[in-house]
Amino acid sequence: MDFQFSEEQVLLRDTTRDMLARSYDPETRLKAVDSELGWSRDVWKQLAEVGVLGLGFDEDAGGQLEVLVVLTEIGRRLAPEPVLHAALGPGALIADAGTEQQRALLDEVAAGERLLAFAHLEPGMRLPTAKVATTAVSEGGSWTLRGTKNPVLAGDGADTLVVSAALPDGGTGLFLVDAAAVRRTPYRTFDGQRGAQIDFDGAAAEPLGEAVDASEAISRALVRISAGLCAEALGAMEEALRLTSEYLTQRKQFGVTLSKFQTLTQRAADMYVSLELARSMTFYANMSVADGDLDPAKAARAKLQIGRSGRHIAQESIQLHGGIGVTAEYPVSHYAARLTAIDHTLGSSQDQLHVLIGQLGDYEVVAL
C-alpha cells in the first residue's frame, strides 16, 4: 500500500508549515496564548486564504487526508488557532446533516468570517455518546433548548453553535443556535486552549436538517474529530522528539554530550518506536475516514495508541531535558501539556480501552 502523500498534499503541508513557522516561535506563541482571544486573527485569516478552514466540507475542498496533513502541522507548531474545533469538526457536521441553506454558512466558515463550536459533551460524560441530558422542546413550530454543555472547546468565541439535544419523541437531534443567545462561561484550559460552559435556558434553536434522531451523524462527527486529534497529536510528538534529540546532542555532562550516554540514547530510541506506532494508527484512522468507514471502534483503537504514545513521549521528553523541561519558557513542557489534553479529549486511552473491551463479545471465538 502506498502511504506517500500526493504532490498537492505535500504542497499543502509545506505551505501550512512555512506559514505557521513565520507566524510563531515559542515567544510569539506564548504572547498569542496569553492574549484575550487566545490566538491570532491574522493567522486565522492566513489559514482561510490557504484554504485550510474549508477542508472536508465538499469533494472539491479536499478530504480527510488533507485534514490529516494540516492538523499534523498545527500540532507540530502548537498553533493555538482552534482549526479543528471552531471550523473543521462542526463544519463537517453541518455539511453532513444540514440543509442546503444551512450548508451555505460554510462559505463564511471557510473564509474565516464565522466561528463554530460543537456543543455536545456534558458534565459527567466520560465518553461521548449520542445520549445527552440537554432537552429540545417544540412549541408552535419553534424549538427551544434547556440544559448545560461543558466542556465546549472553542465555545468561548463561537458565533454559531451546533448543539445536540434529546428530542421529545426519543432520540437525539442536532440544532443550530446563535451563540449570542446563550449564557457562556469562558475559561482557559491547562494546555493554553480555550473553552466554555454553555447554559441553555430556553434558547431559540433551529433544527440542523430535520428534527429527527441524528445519532448516526453525531457518531460520524465524533469519529472525524477523534481522527483529527490523532493527527494533531502526531505533529506534537514529532516535534517533542526532535527537540529532545537535539538537546541530547548539545547538552554536555562530564565534558561530553548527553548523546554519548547509551542509556539516554536507548530511551530516545524507545520514544521513536512510540512515535511510529502513533503514526501508523493515525494513518489508519484517517484513511478509514477518507474511505467512508467511520467506525467508532477504529477511532477508539487509534485514540488508545495515541494516548499511550503521547504519554510516553511527553514524560520522556521532560525527563531527558531535566529541570528545564518543566519551565514555561521552554517549549517541551507545552508539548507535554497539549498531548495530555488530547489524550483526555473525547475519552482517555483508558476509556478507549474499556470501549474496546466492551466489544469483545461482538467477535467470533476461534477454536483451535
PDB file of C-alpha atoms in Angstrom, residues 181-332:
ATOM      1  CA  ALA A 181     -28.459  33.990  22.768  1.00  0.00           C
ATOM      2  CA  VAL A 182     -26.916  31.709  25.413  1.00  0.00           C
ATOM      3  CA  ARG A 183     -25.052  32.198  28.695  1.00  0.00           C
ATOM      4  CA  ARG A 184     -21.361  31.400  28.302  1.00  0.00           C
ATOM      5  CA  THR A 185     -18.746  30.975  30.981  1.00  0.00           C
ATOM      6  CA  PRO A 186     -15.395  31.042  29.159  1.00  0.00           C
ATOM      7  CA  TYR A 187     -12.207  29.584  30.576  1.00  0.00           C
ATOM      8  CA  ARG A 188      -8.668  28.682  29.596  1.00  0.00           C
ATOM      9  CA  THR A 189      -7.637  25.039  29.623  1.00  0.00           C
ATOM     10  CA  PHE A 190      -4.327  23.961  31.162  1.00  0.00           C
ATOM     11  CA  ASP A 191      -2.745  23.451  27.727  1.00  0.00           C
ATOM     12  CA  GLY A 192      -3.456  27.031  26.645  1.00  0.00           C
ATOM     13  CA  GLN A 193      -6.575  26.299  24.594  1.00  0.00           C
ATOM     14  CA  ARG A 194      -9.946  27.978  25.225  1.00  0.00           C
ATOM     15  CA  GLY A 195     -13.371  26.593  26.029  1.00  0.00           C
ATOM     16  CA  ALA A 196     -16.621  27.463  27.742  1.00  0.00           C
ATOM     17  CA  GLN A 197     -19.529  26.142  29.743  1.00  0.00           C
ATOM     18  CA  ILE A 198     -22.702  26.966  27.873  1.00  0.00           C
ATOM     19  CA  ASP A 199     -26.086  27.101  29.604  1.00  0.00           C
ATOM     20  CA  PHE A 200     -29.271  26.896  27.552  1.00  0.00           C
ATOM     21  CA  ASP A 201     -32.295  28.366  29.311  1.00  0.00           C
ATOM     22  CA  GLY A 202     -34.971  28.385  26.667  1.00  0.00           C
ATOM     23  CA  ALA A 203     -32.576  29.432  23.897  1.00  0.00           C
ATOM     24  CA  ALA A 204     -34.124  29.518  20.429  1.00  0.00           C
ATOM     25  CA  ALA A 205     -32.801  26.784  18.140  1.00  0.00           C
ATOM     26  CA  GLU A 206     -33.076  25.761  14.507  1.00  0.00           C
ATOM     27  CA  PRO A 207     -33.006  22.038  13.663  1.00  0.00           C
ATOM     28  CA  LEU A 208     -29.942  21.017  11.687  1.00  0.00           C
ATOM     29  CA  GLY A 209     -31.636  19.358   8.748  1.00  0.00           C
ATOM     30  CA  GLU A 210     -34.791  17.714  10.068  1.00  0.00           C
ATOM     31  CA  ALA A 211     -35.738  17.403  13.732  1.00  0.00           C
ATOM     32  CA  VAL A 212     -35.102  13.645  13.727  1.00  0.00           C
ATOM     33  CA  ASP A 213     -32.729  11.321  15.520  1.00  0.00           C
ATOM     34  CA  ALA A 214     -29.230  12.323  14.427  1.00  0.00           C
ATOM     35  CA  SER A 215     -27.307   9.750  16.484  1.00  0.00           C
ATOM     36  CA  GLU A 216     -25.537   8.370  13.421  1.00  0.00           C
ATOM     37  CA  ALA A 217     -24.470  11.841  12.270  1.00  0.00           C
ATOM     38  CA  ILE A 218     -23.169  12.592  15.778  1.00  0.00           C
ATOM     39  CA  SER A 219     -21.214   9.330  15.819  1.00  0.00           C
ATOM     40  CA  ARG A 220     -19.645  10.157  12.448  1.00  0.00           C
ATOM     41  CA  ALA A 221     -18.712  13.636  13.656  1.00  0.00           C
ATOM     42  CA  LEU A 222     -17.027  12.276  16.774  1.00  0.00           C
ATOM     43  CA  VAL A 223     -15.008   9.812  14.689  1.00  0.00           C
ATOM     44  CA  ARG A 224     -13.837  12.642  12.403  1.00  0.00           C
ATOM     45  CA  ILE A 225     -12.865  14.827  15.359  1.00  0.00           C
ATOM     46  CA  SER A 226     -11.069  11.917  17.042  1.00  0.00           C
ATOM     47  CA  ALA A 227      -9.083  11.246  13.863  1.00  0.00           C
ATOM     48  CA  GLY A 228      -8.208  14.940  13.709  1.00  0.00           C
ATOM     49  CA  LEU A 229      -6.995  14.902  17.310  1.00  0.00           C
ATOM     50  CA  CYS A 230      -4.761  11.944  16.479  1.00  0.00           C
ATOM     51  CA  ALA A 231      -3.235  13.928  13.610  1.00  0.00           C
ATOM     52  CA  GLU A 232      -2.577  16.938  15.824  1.00  0.00           C
ATOM     53  CA  ALA A 233      -1.001  14.715  18.484  1.00  0.00           C
ATOM     54  CA  LEU A 234       1.235  13.129  15.859  1.00  0.00           C
ATOM     55  CA  GLY A 235       2.700  16.513  14.943  1.00  0.00           C
ATOM     56  CA  ALA A 236       3.241  17.375  18.603  1.00  0.00           C
ATOM     57  CA  MET A 237       5.010  14.059  19.228  1.00  0.00           C
ATOM     58  CA  GLU A 238       7.275  14.528  16.217  1.00  0.00           C
ATOM     59  CA  GLU A 239       8.396  17.935  17.429  1.00  0.00           C
ATOM     60  CA  ALA A 240       8.787  16.825  21.062  1.00  0.00           C
ATOM     61  CA  LEU A 241      11.095  14.014  19.918  1.00  0.00           C
ATOM     62  CA  ARG A 242      13.041  16.382  17.638  1.00  0.00           C
ATOM     63  CA  LEU A 243      13.587  18.858  20.475  1.00  0.00           C
ATOM     64  CA  THR A 244      14.691  16.075  22.796  1.00  0.00           C
ATOM     65  CA  SER A 245      17.122  14.550  20.296  1.00  0.00           C
ATOM     66  CA  GLU A 246      18.582  17.977  19.583  1.00  0.00           C
ATOM     67  CA  TYR A 247      19.013  18.667  23.303  1.00  0.00           C
ATOM     68  CA  LEU A 248      20.853  15.364  23.816  1.00  0.00           C
ATOM     69  CA  THR A 249      23.371  16.304  21.116  1.00  0.00           C
ATOM     70  CA  GLN A 250      24.015  19.768  22.592  1.00  0.00           C
ATOM     71  CA  ARG A 251      23.849  19.453  26.377  1.00  0.00           C
ATOM     72  CA  LYS A 252      27.131  18.386  27.978  1.00  0.00           C
ATOM     73  CA  GLN A 253      27.683  16.443  31.177  1.00  0.00           C
ATOM     74  CA  PHE A 254      31.123  15.399  32.469  1.00  0.00           C
ATOM     75  CA  GLY A 255      32.645  17.006  29.390  1.00  0.00           C
ATOM     76  CA  VAL A 256      30.666  15.037  26.781  1.00  0.00           C
ATOM     77  CA  THR A 257      27.251  15.467  25.194  1.00  0.00           C
ATOM     78  CA  LEU A 258      24.348  13.543  26.665  1.00  0.00           C
ATOM     79  CA  SER A 259      24.011  11.624  23.405  1.00  0.00           C
ATOM     80  CA  LYS A 260      27.194   9.745  24.389  1.00  0.00           C
ATOM     81  CA  PHE A 261      25.367   8.058  27.263  1.00  0.00           C
ATOM     82  CA  GLN A 262      23.932   4.798  25.952  1.00  0.00           C
ATOM     83  CA  THR A 263      21.003   4.650  28.351  1.00  0.00           C
ATOM     84  CA  LEU A 264      19.756   8.072  27.254  1.00  0.00           C
ATOM     85  CA  THR A 265      20.009   7.234  23.555  1.00  0.00           C
ATOM     86  CA  GLN A 266      18.129   3.985  24.198  1.00  0.00           C
ATOM     87  CA  ARG A 267      15.336   5.941  25.856  1.00  0.00           C
ATOM     88  CA  ALA A 268      15.209   8.282  22.855  1.00  0.00           C
ATOM     89  CA  ALA A 269      15.031   5.234  20.587  1.00  0.00           C
ATOM     90  CA  ASP A 270      12.047   3.959  22.589  1.00  0.00           C
ATOM     91  CA  MET A 271      10.384   7.335  22.038  1.00  0.00           C
ATOM     92  CA  TYR A 272      10.881   6.875  18.302  1.00  0.00           C
ATOM     93  CA  VAL A 273       9.167   3.462  18.452  1.00  0.00           C
ATOM     94  CA  SER A 274       6.191   5.033  20.226  1.00  0.00           C
ATOM     95  CA  LEU A 275       6.084   7.776  17.587  1.00  0.00           C
ATOM     96  CA  GLU A 276       5.991   5.269  14.720  1.00  0.00           C
ATOM     97  CA  LEU A 277       3.221   3.286  16.417  1.00  0.00           C
ATOM     98  CA  ALA A 278       1.261   6.515  16.749  1.00  0.00           C
ATOM     99  CA  ARG A 279       1.938   7.422  13.124  1.00  0.00           C
ATOM    100  CA  SER A 280       0.643   4.111  11.786  1.00  0.00           C
ATOM    101  CA  MET A 281      -2.541   4.293  13.867  1.00  0.00           C
ATOM    102  CA  THR A 282      -3.119   7.923  12.909  1.00  0.00           C
ATOM    103  CA  PHE A 283      -2.860   6.997   9.237  1.00  0.00           C
ATOM    104  CA  TYR A 284      -5.155   4.026   9.870  1.00  0.00           C
ATOM    105  CA  ALA A 285      -7.835   6.216  11.463  1.00  0.00           C
ATOM    106  CA  ASN A 286      -7.704   8.996   8.886  1.00  0.00           C
ATOM    107  CA  MET A 287      -7.502   6.689   5.873  1.00  0.00           C
ATOM    108  CA  SER A 288     -10.549   4.830   7.189  1.00  0.00           C
ATOM    109  CA  VAL A 289     -12.470   8.109   7.396  1.00  0.00           C
ATOM    110  CA  ALA A 290     -11.273   9.053   3.912  1.00  0.00           C
ATOM    111  CA  ASP A 291     -12.679   5.736   2.626  1.00  0.00           C
ATOM    112  CA  GLY A 292     -16.047   6.457   4.230  1.00  0.00           C
ATOM    113  CA  ASP A 293     -15.535   3.968   7.058  1.00  0.00           C
ATOM    114  CA  LEU A 294     -16.410   5.929  10.187  1.00  0.00           C
ATOM    115  CA  ASP A 295     -16.303   3.029  12.626  1.00  0.00           C
ATOM    116  CA  PRO A 296     -16.130   4.173  16.290  1.00  0.00           C
ATOM    117  CA  ALA A 297     -14.130   1.036  17.135  1.00  0.00           C
ATOM    118  CA  LYS A 298     -11.385   2.043  14.709  1.00  0.00           C
ATOM    119  CA  ALA A 299     -11.345   5.533  16.194  1.00  0.00           C
ATOM    120  CA  ALA A 300     -11.039   4.007  19.681  1.00  0.00           C
ATOM    121  CA  ARG A 301      -8.094   1.822  18.603  1.00  0.00           C
ATOM    122  CA  ALA A 302      -6.270   4.826  17.189  1.00  0.00           C
ATOM    123  CA  LYS A 303      -7.052   7.043  20.179  1.00  0.00           C
ATOM    124  CA  LEU A 304      -5.823   4.303  22.536  1.00  0.00           C
ATOM    125  CA  GLN A 305      -2.411   4.147  20.866  1.00  0.00           C
ATOM    126  CA  ILE A 306      -2.170   7.923  20.530  1.00  0.00           C
ATOM    127  CA  GLY A 307      -2.835   8.277  24.253  1.00  0.00           C
ATOM    128  CA  ARG A 308      -0.206   5.704  25.182  1.00  0.00           C
ATOM    129  CA  SER A 309       2.423   7.048  22.789  1.00  0.00           C
ATOM    130  CA  GLY A 310       1.701  10.650  23.730  1.00  0.00           C
ATOM    131  CA  ARG A 311       2.063   9.918  27.431  1.00  0.00           C
ATOM    132  CA  HIS A 312       5.347   8.079  26.901  1.00  0.00           C
ATOM    133  CA  ILE A 313       6.874  10.745  24.664  1.00  0.00           C
ATOM    134  CA  ALA A 314       5.666  13.620  26.866  1.00  0.00           C
ATOM    135  CA  GLN A 315       7.093  12.115  30.040  1.00  0.00           C
ATOM    136  CA  GLU A 316      10.393  11.071  28.477  1.00  0.00           C
ATOM    137  CA  SER A 317      10.933  14.400  26.740  1.00  0.00           C
ATOM    138  CA  ILE A 318      10.648  16.189  30.080  1.00  0.00           C
ATOM    139  CA  GLN A 319      12.814  13.634  31.894  1.00  0.00           C
ATOM    140  CA  LEU A 320      15.575  13.783  29.285  1.00  0.00           C
ATOM    141  CA  HIS A 321      15.574  17.593  29.375  1.00  0.00           C
ATOM    142  CA  GLY A 322      15.889  17.681  33.148  1.00  0.00           C
ATOM    143  CA  GLY A 323      14.756  20.747  35.080  1.00  0.00           C
ATOM    144  CA  ILE A 324      14.425  22.979  32.027  1.00  0.00           C
ATOM    145  CA  GLY A 325      11.787  20.615  30.667  1.00  0.00           C
ATOM    146  CA  VAL A 326       9.130  21.792  33.123  1.00  0.00           C
ATOM    147  CA  THR A 327       9.642  25.532  32.677  1.00  0.00           C
ATOM    148  CA  ALA A 328       7.019  27.615  30.883  1.00  0.00           C
ATOM    149  CA  GLU A 329       9.718  29.341  28.848  1.00  0.00           C
ATOM    150  CA  TYR A 330      10.866  26.118  27.202  1.00  0.00           C
ATOM    151  CA  PRO A 331       8.544  24.602  24.560  1.00  0.00           C
ATOM    152  CA  VAL A 332       8.774  20.932  25.511  1.00  0.00           C
TER     153      VAL A 332
END
